[in-house]
């Protein structure tokens, strides 16, 4: 580890390095130096992210652009370069490591403690969308092709069912049937995009509460982080991802489905925070598509968790054996609840139409 740390332009010598945060994909550490300077050191998951250079160039392009609009250091994720000016360091074993400035004085939440905190995360993603509205989206590489192509995620589910690699199909037939019954409806958003009804935007593509840093004292948005998937996409993807993760009454992996529901209070708070920050930059069709984004991205994540469960938990990090199955079930419960609350969900965005 010391050898890796020495490859970066740090302020001082590293005195501690420990695991930090709770992401599903990368390995994150908090690094401290004898100059009391803190950094985030991350090992990238190269199975998930094949094009590390492209991914880091996307992050650099977006953060450089944001820094010109907002020169305040805590407001933009800052890449710390390697000694030879690179965006990341690749070891002899092919591991890819990178360093960011640690954003001080912030909080990163797994679950909103109240509607106001969730509204602020909506503002953070709304501001992100607004600030990047003029960014030339074609400059971003599609580092994970078809990332939010929901019909393609269903194709991957079909492959997992056919292969039944882990021999788990027999246990999950009700979940498989329930998701497959939604397959047709899941294509609506991508169909609208292909028909030219929804524009491609700079999209975070992994928008969720735990990927935003709020000011620890004021709870105002500080910075949007975890930009690995920043790529062209739809505004509805980011809105939808935030809702499925943050507007649920329970954790993403709650085993007790009776505790899982869509909180309309949280949904409305997010819609207000998000749209008050960026509605002026969105088309009417995009605003109207946001509830569909919530439903589609909830379905998509549920399908991905189910696929990973069938494949033997290859993709997401798990800490217990049925975690992906629980994640898949919570998403199904949320989709059902969204269907029941569809009119209320649409009414919440209607004032901006
Ligand atoms: P993953 O892709 O695995 O989710 P993240 O980039 O989101 O990884 O980092 C994991 C956690 O580390 C975040 O949820 C946050 O708590 C913390 N974190 C990441 N980057 C920073 C940063 N620049 N400053 C402060 N905390 C950070
Ligand atoms: C992963 O890295 P993390 O935990 O922020 C995943 C997202 C999923 C999310 C489910 C690159 O995000 O797409 O929505 O888990 N990221 C990738 O919580 O696949
Ligand atoms: Mg994250």
mmCIF file of C-alpha atoms and ligand atoms in Angstrom:
data_model
loop_
_atom_site.group_PDB
_atom_site.id
_atom_site.type_symbol
_atom_site.label_atom_id
_atom_site.label_comp_id
_atom_site.label_asym_id
_atom_site.label_seq_id
_atom_site.Cartn_x
_atom_site.Cartn_y
_atom_site.Cartn_z
ATOM 1 C CA UNK A 1 0.000 0.000 0.000
ATOM 2 C CA UNK A 2 2.807 2.438 0.900
ATOM 3 C CA UNK A 3 4.286 1.972 -2.557
ATOM 4 C CA UNK A 4 0.959 2.981 -4.110
ATOM 5 C CA UNK A 5 0.491 5.988 -1.847
ATOM 6 C CA UNK A 6 3.979 7.250 -2.732
ATOM 7 C CA UNK A 7 2.933 7.512 -6.399
ATOM 8 C CA UNK A 8 0.640 10.503 -5.668
ATOM 9 C CA UNK A 9 1.364 14.215 -5.130
ATOM 10 C CA UNK A 10 0.337 14.421 -1.471
ATOM 11 C CA UNK A 11 0.804 17.190 1.043
ATOM 12 C CA UNK A 12 3.001 15.420 3.640
ATOM 13 C CA UNK A 13 3.657 11.774 4.455
ATOM 14 C CA UNK A 14 0.840 9.305 4.958
ATOM 15 C CA UNK A 15 0.325 8.399 8.625
ATOM 16 C CA UNK A 16 -2.878 6.355 8.359
ATOM 17 C CA UNK A 17 -5.017 4.636 5.784
ATOM 18 C CA UNK A 18 -8.260 2.837 6.666
ATOM 19 C CA UNK A 19 -11.362 1.504 4.908
ATOM 20 C CA UNK A 20 -14.060 4.125 4.521
ATOM 21 C CA UNK A 21 -17.687 4.441 3.316
ATOM 22 C CA UNK A 22 -19.984 1.708 2.059
ATOM 23 C CA UNK A 23 -20.013 1.656 -1.760
ATOM 24 C CA UNK A 24 -20.906 -1.550 -3.637
ATOM 25 C CA UNK A 25 -18.226 -1.288 -6.313
ATOM 26 C CA UNK A 26 -14.885 0.308 -5.437
ATOM 27 C CA UNK A 27 -12.655 -0.082 -2.391
ATOM 28 C CA UNK A 28 -12.451 3.241 -0.587
ATOM 29 C CA UNK A 29 -9.926 4.324 2.054
ATOM 30 C CA UNK A 30 -9.411 7.470 4.066
ATOM 31 C CA UNK A 31 -5.798 8.578 3.949
ATOM 32 C CA UNK A 32 -4.275 11.060 6.406
ATOM 33 C CA UNK A 33 -0.885 12.726 6.290
ATOM 34 C CA UNK A 34 1.399 14.242 8.925
ATOM 35 C CA UNK A 35 0.260 17.643 7.600
ATOM 36 C CA UNK A 36 -3.317 16.828 8.763
ATOM 37 C CA UNK A 37 -4.346 16.667 5.123
ATOM 38 C CA UNK A 38 -7.014 14.074 4.338
ATOM 39 C CA UNK A 39 -7.598 12.293 1.055
ATOM 40 C CA UNK A 40 -9.809 9.575 -0.389
ATOM 41 C CA UNK A 41 -7.752 6.731 -1.853
ATOM 42 C CA UNK A 42 -9.709 4.310 -4.024
ATOM 43 C CA UNK A 43 -8.997 1.072 -5.794
ATOM 44 C CA UNK A 44 -11.197 1.009 -8.854
ATOM 45 C CA UNK A 45 -13.170 -2.103 -9.631
ATOM 46 C CA UNK A 46 -11.648 -2.895 -13.018
ATOM 47 C CA UNK A 47 -14.110 -5.751 -13.637
ATOM 48 C CA UNK A 48 -16.901 -3.203 -13.650
ATOM 49 C CA UNK A 49 -14.930 -0.354 -15.214
ATOM 50 C CA UNK A 50 -12.913 -1.674 -18.142
ATOM 51 C CA UNK A 51 -11.833 1.710 -19.529
ATOM 52 C CA UNK A 52 -10.116 3.358 -16.552
ATOM 53 C CA UNK A 53 -8.443 6.046 -18.639
ATOM 54 C CA UNK A 54 -11.756 6.974 -20.314
ATOM 55 C CA UNK A 55 -13.551 6.994 -16.963
ATOM 56 C CA UNK A 56 -10.953 9.262 -15.353
ATOM 57 C CA UNK A 57 -10.950 11.564 -18.393
ATOM 58 C CA UNK A 58 -14.740 11.894 -18.070
ATOM 59 C CA UNK A 59 -14.375 12.823 -14.391
ATOM 60 C CA UNK A 60 -11.574 15.287 -15.156
ATOM 61 C CA UNK A 61 -13.555 16.937 -17.969
ATOM 62 C CA UNK A 62 -16.666 17.391 -15.827
ATOM 63 C CA UNK A 63 -14.880 18.514 -12.656
ATOM 64 C CA UNK A 64 -12.635 20.977 -14.565
ATOM 65 C CA UNK A 65 -15.758 22.468 -16.128
ATOM 66 C CA UNK A 66 -17.558 22.703 -12.770
ATOM 67 C CA UNK A 67 -14.494 24.274 -11.136
ATOM 68 C CA UNK A 68 -14.602 27.125 -13.660
ATOM 69 C CA UNK A 69 -18.196 27.832 -12.629
ATOM 70 C CA UNK A 70 -17.573 27.285 -8.894
ATOM 71 C CA UNK A 71 -14.008 27.990 -7.816
ATOM 72 C CA UNK A 72 -14.772 26.957 -4.199
ATOM 73 C CA UNK A 73 -12.726 23.818 -3.441
ATOM 74 C CA UNK A 74 -15.302 21.983 -1.311
ATOM 75 C CA UNK A 75 -17.894 22.304 -4.084
ATOM 76 C CA UNK A 76 -16.196 20.156 -6.695
ATOM 77 C CA UNK A 77 -14.530 16.756 -6.507
ATOM 78 C CA UNK A 78 -10.779 17.256 -7.013
ATOM 79 C CA UNK A 79 -8.511 14.596 -8.499
ATOM 80 C CA UNK A 80 -5.022 14.461 -6.951
ATOM 81 C CA UNK A 81 -2.594 13.608 -9.755
ATOM 82 C CA UNK A 82 0.205 11.048 -9.679
ATOM 83 C CA UNK A 83 3.842 12.230 -9.544
ATOM 84 C CA UNK A 84 4.027 12.002 -13.330
ATOM 85 C CA UNK A 85 0.819 13.973 -13.814
ATOM 86 C CA UNK A 86 -1.479 10.997 -14.445
ATOM 87 C CA UNK A 87 -5.114 10.801 -13.344
ATOM 88 C CA UNK A 88 -4.590 7.402 -11.673
ATOM 89 C CA UNK A 89 -1.865 4.868 -10.945
ATOM 90 C CA UNK A 90 -1.820 1.353 -12.386
ATOM 91 C CA UNK A 91 0.263 -1.232 -10.487
ATOM 92 C CA UNK A 92 2.250 -4.102 -12.017
ATOM 93 C CA UNK A 93 -0.681 -6.355 -11.122
ATOM 94 C CA UNK A 94 -3.069 -4.174 -13.150
ATOM 95 C CA UNK A 95 -4.794 -2.633 -10.097
ATOM 96 C CA UNK A 96 -5.940 0.954 -10.703
ATOM 97 C CA UNK A 97 -5.735 3.437 -7.834
ATOM 98 C CA UNK A 98 -6.702 7.096 -7.622
ATOM 99 C CA UNK A 99 -6.801 9.854 -5.032
ATOM 100 C CA UNK A 100 -9.292 12.673 -4.412
ATOM 101 C CA UNK A 101 -9.118 15.576 -1.993
ATOM 102 C CA UNK A 102 -11.260 14.684 1.036
ATOM 103 C CA UNK A 103 -14.200 17.077 1.281
ATOM 104 C CA UNK A 104 -14.036 18.343 4.858
ATOM 105 C CA UNK A 105 -16.973 19.370 7.001
ATOM 106 C CA UNK A 106 -19.503 17.317 5.114
ATOM 107 C CA UNK A 107 -21.813 14.388 5.723
ATOM 108 C CA UNK A 108 -22.653 11.576 3.397
ATOM 109 C CA UNK A 109 -25.902 9.859 4.363
ATOM 110 C CA UNK A 110 -27.123 6.332 3.733
ATOM 111 C CA UNK A 111 -30.679 7.283 4.628
ATOM 112 C CA UNK A 112 -32.312 10.693 4.991
ATOM 113 C CA UNK A 113 -33.167 11.444 8.605
ATOM 114 C CA UNK A 114 -35.866 13.874 7.484
ATOM 115 C CA UNK A 115 -37.447 15.257 4.305
ATOM 116 C CA UNK A 116 -35.296 18.378 4.411
ATOM 117 C CA UNK A 117 -32.070 16.394 4.037
ATOM 118 C CA UNK A 118 -33.517 14.570 1.079
ATOM 119 C CA UNK A 119 -34.691 17.842 -0.489
ATOM 120 C CA UNK A 120 -31.109 19.090 -0.215
ATOM 121 C CA UNK A 121 -29.785 16.033 -2.050
ATOM 122 C CA UNK A 122 -32.372 16.802 -4.767
ATOM 123 C CA UNK A 123 -31.016 20.338 -4.932
ATOM 124 C CA UNK A 124 -27.486 18.957 -5.247
ATOM 125 C CA UNK A 125 -28.374 16.805 -8.254
ATOM 126 C CA UNK A 126 -30.548 19.590 -9.688
ATOM 127 C CA UNK A 127 -27.645 22.037 -9.486
ATOM 128 C CA UNK A 128 -25.345 19.435 -11.013
ATOM 129 C CA UNK A 129 -27.789 19.033 -13.922
ATOM 130 C CA UNK A 130 -28.177 22.792 -14.342
ATOM 131 C CA UNK A 131 -24.470 23.615 -14.176
ATOM 132 C CA UNK A 132 -23.688 20.980 -16.789
ATOM 133 C CA UNK A 133 -26.565 21.895 -19.116
ATOM 134 C CA UNK A 134 -24.181 23.581 -21.585
ATOM 135 C CA UNK A 135 -21.395 21.013 -21.267
ATOM 136 C CA UNK A 136 -20.787 19.335 -24.657
ATOM 137 C CA UNK A 137 -22.193 15.936 -23.748
ATOM 138 C CA UNK A 138 -20.605 14.276 -26.811
ATOM 139 C CA UNK A 139 -17.205 14.788 -25.129
ATOM 140 C CA UNK A 140 -18.066 12.107 -22.569
ATOM 141 C CA UNK A 141 -17.151 8.540 -23.390
ATOM 142 C CA UNK A 142 -19.679 5.783 -22.819
ATOM 143 C CA UNK A 143 -17.353 3.889 -20.469
ATOM 144 C CA UNK A 144 -20.000 1.294 -19.577
ATOM 145 C CA UNK A 145 -22.072 0.812 -22.723
ATOM 146 C CA UNK A 146 -25.859 0.601 -22.285
ATOM 147 C CA UNK A 147 -25.587 1.334 -18.583
ATOM 148 C CA UNK A 148 -29.199 2.487 -18.186
ATOM 149 C CA UNK A 149 -30.563 0.636 -21.195
ATOM 150 C CA UNK A 150 -33.321 -1.092 -19.215
ATOM 151 C CA UNK A 151 -34.375 -3.488 -22.033
ATOM 152 C CA UNK A 152 -30.759 -4.637 -22.206
ATOM 153 C CA UNK A 153 -30.785 -5.294 -18.435
ATOM 154 C CA UNK A 154 -33.799 -7.545 -19.062
ATOM 155 C CA UNK A 155 -31.827 -9.340 -21.800
ATOM 156 C CA UNK A 156 -29.093 -9.966 -19.222
ATOM 157 C CA UNK A 157 -31.731 -11.341 -16.860
ATOM 158 C CA UNK A 158 -32.915 -13.738 -19.579
ATOM 159 C CA UNK A 159 -29.311 -14.921 -20.037
ATOM 160 C CA UNK A 160 -28.920 -15.469 -16.304
ATOM 161 C CA UNK A 161 -32.174 -17.446 -16.186
ATOM 162 C CA UNK A 162 -31.077 -19.628 -19.103
ATOM 163 C CA UNK A 163 -27.645 -20.286 -17.584
ATOM 164 C CA UNK A 164 -28.822 -20.644 -13.960
ATOM 165 C CA UNK A 165 -25.136 -20.721 -13.018
ATOM 166 C CA UNK A 166 -25.633 -20.799 -9.263
ATOM 167 C CA UNK A 167 -28.620 -23.204 -9.353
ATOM 168 C CA UNK A 168 -30.810 -20.598 -7.642
ATOM 169 C CA UNK A 169 -33.582 -20.252 -10.232
ATOM 170 C CA UNK A 170 -35.824 -22.671 -8.398
ATOM 171 C CA UNK A 171 -35.794 -20.398 -5.322
ATOM 172 C CA UNK A 172 -36.674 -17.197 -7.135
ATOM 173 C CA UNK A 173 -39.321 -18.149 -9.687
ATOM 174 C CA UNK A 174 -41.944 -15.744 -8.181
ATOM 175 C CA UNK A 175 -39.499 -12.811 -8.415
ATOM 176 C CA UNK A 176 -38.483 -13.822 -11.954
ATOM 177 C CA UNK A 177 -42.139 -14.011 -13.050
ATOM 178 C CA UNK A 178 -42.974 -10.678 -11.428
ATOM 179 C CA UNK A 179 -40.087 -8.862 -13.112
ATOM 180 C CA UNK A 180 -40.680 -10.449 -16.511
ATOM 181 C CA UNK A 181 -44.295 -9.284 -16.371
ATOM 182 C CA UNK A 182 -42.906 -5.700 -16.361
ATOM 183 C CA UNK A 183 -40.500 -6.173 -19.260
ATOM 184 C CA UNK A 184 -42.570 -4.407 -21.937
ATOM 185 C CA UNK A 185 -43.325 -1.353 -19.789
ATOM 186 C CA UNK A 186 -39.631 -1.014 -18.951
ATOM 187 C CA UNK A 187 -38.776 0.034 -22.519
ATOM 188 C CA UNK A 188 -40.916 3.177 -22.538
ATOM 189 C CA UNK A 189 -38.165 5.608 -21.520
ATOM 190 C CA UNK A 190 -35.509 4.316 -23.924
ATOM 191 C CA UNK A 191 -38.128 4.290 -26.708
ATOM 192 C CA UNK A 192 -38.865 7.972 -26.026
ATOM 193 C CA UNK A 193 -35.166 8.783 -26.107
ATOM 194 C CA UNK A 194 -34.637 6.915 -29.396
ATOM 195 C CA UNK A 195 -37.640 8.716 -30.884
ATOM 196 C CA UNK A 196 -35.915 12.029 -30.078
ATOM 197 C CA UNK A 197 -38.504 13.029 -27.473
ATOM 198 C CA UNK A 198 -35.969 13.252 -24.624
ATOM 199 C CA UNK A 199 -32.500 14.835 -25.001
ATOM 200 C CA UNK A 200 -29.242 13.279 -23.861
ATOM 201 C CA UNK A 201 -27.758 15.167 -20.922
ATOM 202 C CA UNK A 202 -24.688 14.899 -18.760
ATOM 203 C CA UNK A 203 -25.950 12.274 -16.410
ATOM 204 C CA UNK A 204 -24.422 11.125 -13.119
ATOM 205 C CA UNK A 205 -25.955 7.679 -13.704
ATOM 206 C CA UNK A 206 -25.536 6.615 -10.072
ATOM 207 C CA UNK A 207 -27.464 9.410 -8.409
ATOM 208 C CA UNK A 208 -28.221 8.575 -4.806
ATOM 209 C CA UNK A 209 -28.170 10.162 -1.409
ATOM 210 C CA UNK A 210 -24.872 8.508 -0.453
ATOM 211 C CA UNK A 211 -23.200 10.045 -3.507
ATOM 212 C CA UNK A 212 -23.789 13.609 -2.307
ATOM 213 C CA UNK A 213 -21.922 15.447 0.403
ATOM 214 C CA UNK A 214 -24.032 17.878 2.420
ATOM 215 C CA UNK A 215 -22.557 20.544 4.667
ATOM 216 C CA UNK A 216 -22.460 18.992 8.154
ATOM 217 C CA UNK A 217 -23.783 22.166 9.807
ATOM 218 C CA UNK A 218 -26.177 23.781 7.353
ATOM 219 C CA UNK A 219 -27.121 20.632 5.375
ATOM 220 C CA UNK A 220 -26.789 22.683 2.184
ATOM 221 C CA UNK A 221 -25.482 20.711 -0.810
ATOM 222 C CA UNK A 222 -21.691 20.760 -0.987
ATOM 223 C CA UNK A 223 -20.622 18.364 -3.677
ATOM 224 C CA UNK A 224 -21.797 15.523 -5.897
ATOM 225 C CA UNK A 225 -19.288 12.639 -5.714
ATOM 226 C CA UNK A 226 -18.797 9.153 -7.206
ATOM 227 C CA UNK A 227 -18.560 10.375 -10.788
ATOM 228 C CA UNK A 228 -17.406 7.019 -12.227
ATOM 229 C CA UNK A 229 -20.511 6.681 -14.351
ATOM 230 C CA UNK A 230 -20.795 10.281 -15.528
ATOM 231 C CA UNK A 231 -21.859 9.711 -19.142
ATOM 232 C CA UNK A 232 -24.566 10.808 -21.550
ATOM 233 C CA UNK A 233 -28.014 9.832 -20.244
ATOM 234 C CA UNK A 234 -31.495 11.090 -19.420
ATOM 235 C CA UNK A 235 -32.454 13.512 -16.650
ATOM 236 C CA UNK A 236 -35.059 10.928 -15.637
ATOM 237 C CA UNK A 237 -32.330 8.358 -14.892
ATOM 238 C CA UNK A 238 -30.749 10.488 -12.183
ATOM 239 C CA UNK A 239 -34.106 11.513 -10.745
ATOM 240 C CA UNK A 240 -35.261 7.906 -10.768
ATOM 241 C CA UNK A 241 -32.133 6.494 -9.176
ATOM 242 C CA UNK A 242 -32.289 8.979 -6.313
ATOM 243 C CA UNK A 243 -35.924 8.124 -5.671
ATOM 244 C CA UNK A 244 -35.546 4.360 -5.676
ATOM 245 C CA UNK A 245 -32.651 4.594 -3.233
ATOM 246 C CA UNK A 246 -33.618 7.496 -1.012
ATOM 247 C CA UNK A 247 -37.432 7.759 -1.004
ATOM 248 C CA UNK A 248 -37.931 4.232 0.249
ATOM 249 C CA UNK A 249 -39.008 3.861 3.868
ATOM 250 C CA UNK A 250 -36.430 1.087 4.307
ATOM 251 C CA UNK A 251 -32.871 0.269 3.313
ATOM 252 C CA UNK A 252 -32.093 -1.043 -0.168
ATOM 253 C CA UNK A 253 -31.468 -4.518 1.297
ATOM 254 C CA UNK A 254 -34.242 -4.636 3.940
ATOM 255 C CA UNK A 255 -35.246 -8.303 4.361
ATOM 256 C CA UNK A 256 -38.691 -7.489 5.817
ATOM 257 C CA UNK A 257 -40.810 -6.380 2.864
ATOM 258 C CA UNK A 258 -43.572 -5.085 5.126
ATOM 259 C CA UNK A 259 -41.224 -2.229 6.034
ATOM 260 C CA UNK A 260 -40.679 -1.168 2.418
ATOM 261 C CA UNK A 261 -42.807 1.535 0.794
ATOM 262 C CA UNK A 262 -42.423 4.660 -1.293
ATOM 263 C CA UNK A 263 -42.527 7.646 1.039
ATOM 264 C CA UNK A 264 -44.540 10.304 -0.784
ATOM 265 C CA UNK A 265 -43.216 12.896 1.669
ATOM 266 C CA UNK A 266 -39.658 12.078 0.632
ATOM 267 C CA UNK A 267 -40.610 11.810 -3.050
ATOM 268 C CA UNK A 268 -42.220 15.267 -3.025
ATOM 269 C CA UNK A 269 -39.308 16.773 -1.109
ATOM 270 C CA UNK A 270 -36.827 15.426 -3.659
ATOM 271 C CA UNK A 271 -38.940 16.574 -6.620
ATOM 272 C CA UNK A 272 -39.103 20.086 -5.131
ATOM 273 C CA UNK A 273 -35.388 20.238 -4.400
ATOM 274 C CA UNK A 274 -34.421 18.869 -7.802
ATOM 275 C CA UNK A 275 -36.879 20.842 -9.943
ATOM 276 C CA UNK A 276 -36.444 24.142 -8.099
ATOM 277 C CA UNK A 277 -32.744 23.879 -9.021
ATOM 278 C CA UNK A 278 -32.963 22.788 -12.651
ATOM 279 C CA UNK A 279 -36.514 22.902 -14.094
ATOM 280 C CA UNK A 280 -35.621 25.997 -16.132
ATOM 281 C CA UNK A 281 -33.049 23.908 -18.045
ATOM 282 C CA UNK A 282 -35.317 20.912 -18.701
ATOM 283 C CA UNK A 283 -37.907 20.491 -21.433
ATOM 284 C CA UNK A 284 -41.542 19.906 -20.473
ATOM 285 C CA UNK A 285 -41.265 16.358 -21.809
ATOM 286 C CA UNK A 286 -38.290 15.727 -19.529
ATOM 287 C CA UNK A 287 -40.113 17.035 -16.465
ATOM 288 C CA UNK A 288 -43.132 14.903 -17.321
ATOM 289 C CA UNK A 289 -40.839 11.856 -17.709
ATOM 290 C CA UNK A 290 -39.440 12.038 -14.158
ATOM 291 C CA UNK A 291 -42.025 9.749 -12.483
ATOM 292 C CA UNK A 292 -41.457 7.225 -15.272
ATOM 293 C CA UNK A 293 -37.724 7.528 -14.542
ATOM 294 C CA UNK A 294 -38.400 6.582 -10.921
ATOM 295 C CA UNK A 295 -40.386 3.508 -11.878
ATOM 296 C CA UNK A 296 -38.068 2.416 -14.684
ATOM 297 C CA UNK A 297 -34.842 2.782 -12.715
ATOM 298 C CA UNK A 298 -36.378 0.981 -9.736
ATOM 299 C CA UNK A 299 -37.314 -1.895 -12.045
ATOM 300 C CA UNK A 300 -33.888 -1.800 -13.665
ATOM 301 C CA UNK A 301 -32.022 -2.008 -10.367
ATOM 302 C CA UNK A 302 -34.285 -4.805 -9.186
ATOM 303 C CA UNK A 303 -33.576 -6.729 -12.389
ATOM 304 C CA UNK A 304 -29.841 -6.168 -11.936
ATOM 305 C CA UNK A 305 -29.928 -7.449 -8.340
ATOM 306 C CA UNK A 306 -31.941 -10.492 -9.404
ATOM 307 C CA UNK A 307 -29.553 -11.168 -12.298
ATOM 308 C CA UNK A 308 -26.580 -10.947 -9.950
ATOM 309 C CA UNK A 309 -28.260 -13.282 -7.476
ATOM 310 C CA UNK A 310 -28.854 -15.817 -10.271
ATOM 311 C CA UNK A 311 -25.243 -15.425 -11.424
ATOM 312 C CA UNK A 312 -23.948 -16.233 -7.927
ATOM 313 C CA UNK A 313 -23.264 -12.652 -6.681
ATOM 314 C CA UNK A 314 -20.527 -11.743 -9.137
ATOM 315 C CA UNK A 315 -21.078 -8.014 -9.524
ATOM 316 C CA UNK A 316 -22.196 -6.289 -6.325
ATOM 317 C CA UNK A 317 -20.308 -6.559 -3.079
ATOM 318 C CA UNK A 318 -22.376 -8.522 -0.543
ATOM 319 C CA UNK A 319 -22.003 -9.038 3.187
ATOM 320 C CA UNK A 320 -24.543 -11.892 3.517
ATOM 321 C CA UNK A 321 -25.715 -14.581 1.138
ATOM 322 C CA UNK A 322 -29.266 -13.423 0.365
ATOM 323 C CA UNK A 323 -28.461 -9.718 0.199
ATOM 324 C CA UNK A 324 -28.949 -9.416 -3.565
ATOM 325 C CA UNK A 325 -32.254 -11.275 -3.297
ATOM 326 C CA UNK A 326 -33.431 -8.907 -0.561
ATOM 327 C CA UNK A 327 -32.358 -5.972 -2.723
ATOM 328 C CA UNK A 328 -34.311 -7.406 -5.656
ATOM 329 C CA UNK A 329 -37.416 -7.855 -3.470
ATOM 330 C CA UNK A 330 -37.372 -4.324 -2.024
ATOM 331 C CA UNK A 331 -37.309 -2.962 -5.560
ATOM 332 C CA UNK A 332 -40.291 -5.054 -6.584
ATOM 333 C CA UNK A 333 -42.192 -3.801 -3.545
ATOM 334 C CA UNK A 334 -41.304 -0.229 -4.487
ATOM 335 C CA UNK A 335 -42.454 -0.702 -8.089
ATOM 336 C CA UNK A 336 -45.812 -1.997 -6.864
ATOM 337 C CA UNK A 337 -46.138 0.981 -4.543
ATOM 338 C CA UNK A 338 -45.248 3.388 -7.336
ATOM 339 C CA UNK A 339 -47.956 1.855 -9.503
ATOM 340 C CA UNK A 340 -50.449 2.415 -6.703
ATOM 341 C CA UNK A 341 -49.322 6.017 -6.235
ATOM 342 C CA UNK A 342 -48.820 6.884 -9.885
ATOM 343 C CA UNK A 343 -51.189 9.851 -9.979
ATOM 344 C CA UNK A 344 -49.684 11.397 -6.844
ATOM 345 C CA UNK A 345 -46.206 10.946 -8.324
ATOM 346 C CA UNK A 346 -47.243 12.798 -11.463
ATOM 347 C CA UNK A 347 -49.036 15.509 -9.489
ATOM 348 C CA UNK A 348 -45.811 16.248 -7.579
ATOM 349 C CA UNK A 349 -43.980 17.334 -10.757
ATOM 350 C CA UNK A 350 -47.014 18.999 -12.386
ATOM 351 C CA UNK A 351 -46.383 22.507 -10.930
ATOM 352 C CA UNK A 352 -43.221 22.705 -13.062
ATOM 353 C CA UNK A 353 -44.955 21.777 -16.330
HETATM 354 P P1 LIG B 1 -18.477 3.726 -4.541
HETATM 355 O O1 LIG B 1 -18.430 3.871 -6.023
HETATM 356 O O2 LIG B 1 -17.902 2.435 -4.100
HETATM 357 O O3 LIG B 1 -19.860 3.989 -4.018
HETATM 358 P P2 LIG B 1 -17.727 6.407 -3.623
HETATM 359 O O4 LIG B 1 -16.873 7.233 -4.552
HETATM 360 O O5 LIG B 1 -19.151 6.765 -3.540
HETATM 361 O O6 LIG B 1 -17.505 4.849 -3.935
HETATM 362 O O7 LIG B 1 -17.067 6.533 -2.167
HETATM 363 C C1 LIG B 1 -17.542 5.790 -1.063
HETATM 364 C C2 LIG B 1 -17.791 6.727 0.117
HETATM 365 O O8 LIG B 1 -16.579 7.459 0.441
HETATM 366 C C3 LIG B 1 -18.819 7.819 -0.147
HETATM 367 O O9 LIG B 1 -20.143 7.371 0.071
HETATM 368 C C4 LIG B 1 -18.379 8.910 0.833
HETATM 369 O O10 LIG B 1 -18.839 8.608 2.138
HETATM 370 C C5 LIG B 1 -16.878 8.787 0.831
HETATM 371 N N1 LIG B 1 -16.224 9.730 -0.107
HETATM 372 C C6 LIG B 1 -15.916 9.494 -1.407
HETATM 373 N N2 LIG B 1 -15.278 10.549 -1.950
HETATM 374 C C7 LIG B 1 -15.168 11.484 -0.975
HETATM 375 C C8 LIG B 1 -14.568 12.793 -0.896
HETATM 376 N N3 LIG B 1 -13.948 13.328 -1.945
HETATM 377 N N4 LIG B 1 -14.635 13.442 0.294
HETATM 378 C C9 LIG B 1 -15.243 12.893 1.374
HETATM 379 N N5 LIG B 1 -15.813 11.673 1.366
HETATM 380 C C10 LIG B 1 -15.785 10.969 0.217
HETATM 381 C C1 LIG B 2 -23.687 0.602 -7.529
HETATM 382 O O1 LIG B 2 -21.035 2.104 -6.401
HETATM 383 P P1 LIG B 2 -22.410 2.351 -5.898
HETATM 384 O O2 LIG B 2 -22.734 1.563 -4.690
HETATM 385 O O3 LIG B 2 -22.663 3.844 -5.739
HETATM 386 C C2 LIG B 2 -23.945 0.565 -9.035
HETATM 387 C C3 LIG B 2 -25.204 1.354 -9.369
HETATM 388 C C4 LIG B 2 -26.377 0.765 -8.613
HETATM 389 C C5 LIG B 2 -26.049 0.794 -7.111
HETATM 390 C C6 LIG B 2 -27.126 0.117 -6.319
HETATM 391 C C7 LIG B 2 -21.150 1.148 -11.485
HETATM 392 O O4 LIG B 2 -23.429 1.910 -7.113
HETATM 393 O O5 LIG B 2 -25.471 1.285 -10.767
HETATM 394 O O6 LIG B 2 -27.541 1.532 -8.852
HETATM 395 O O7 LIG B 2 -24.815 0.119 -6.837
HETATM 396 N N1 LIG B 2 -22.811 1.130 -9.758
HETATM 397 C C8 LIG B 2 -22.323 0.508 -10.855
HETATM 398 O O8 LIG B 2 -27.150 0.709 -5.065
HETATM 399 O O9 LIG B 2 -22.798 -0.518 -11.325
HETATM 400 MG MG1 LIG B 3 -20.963 5.740 -4.001
#
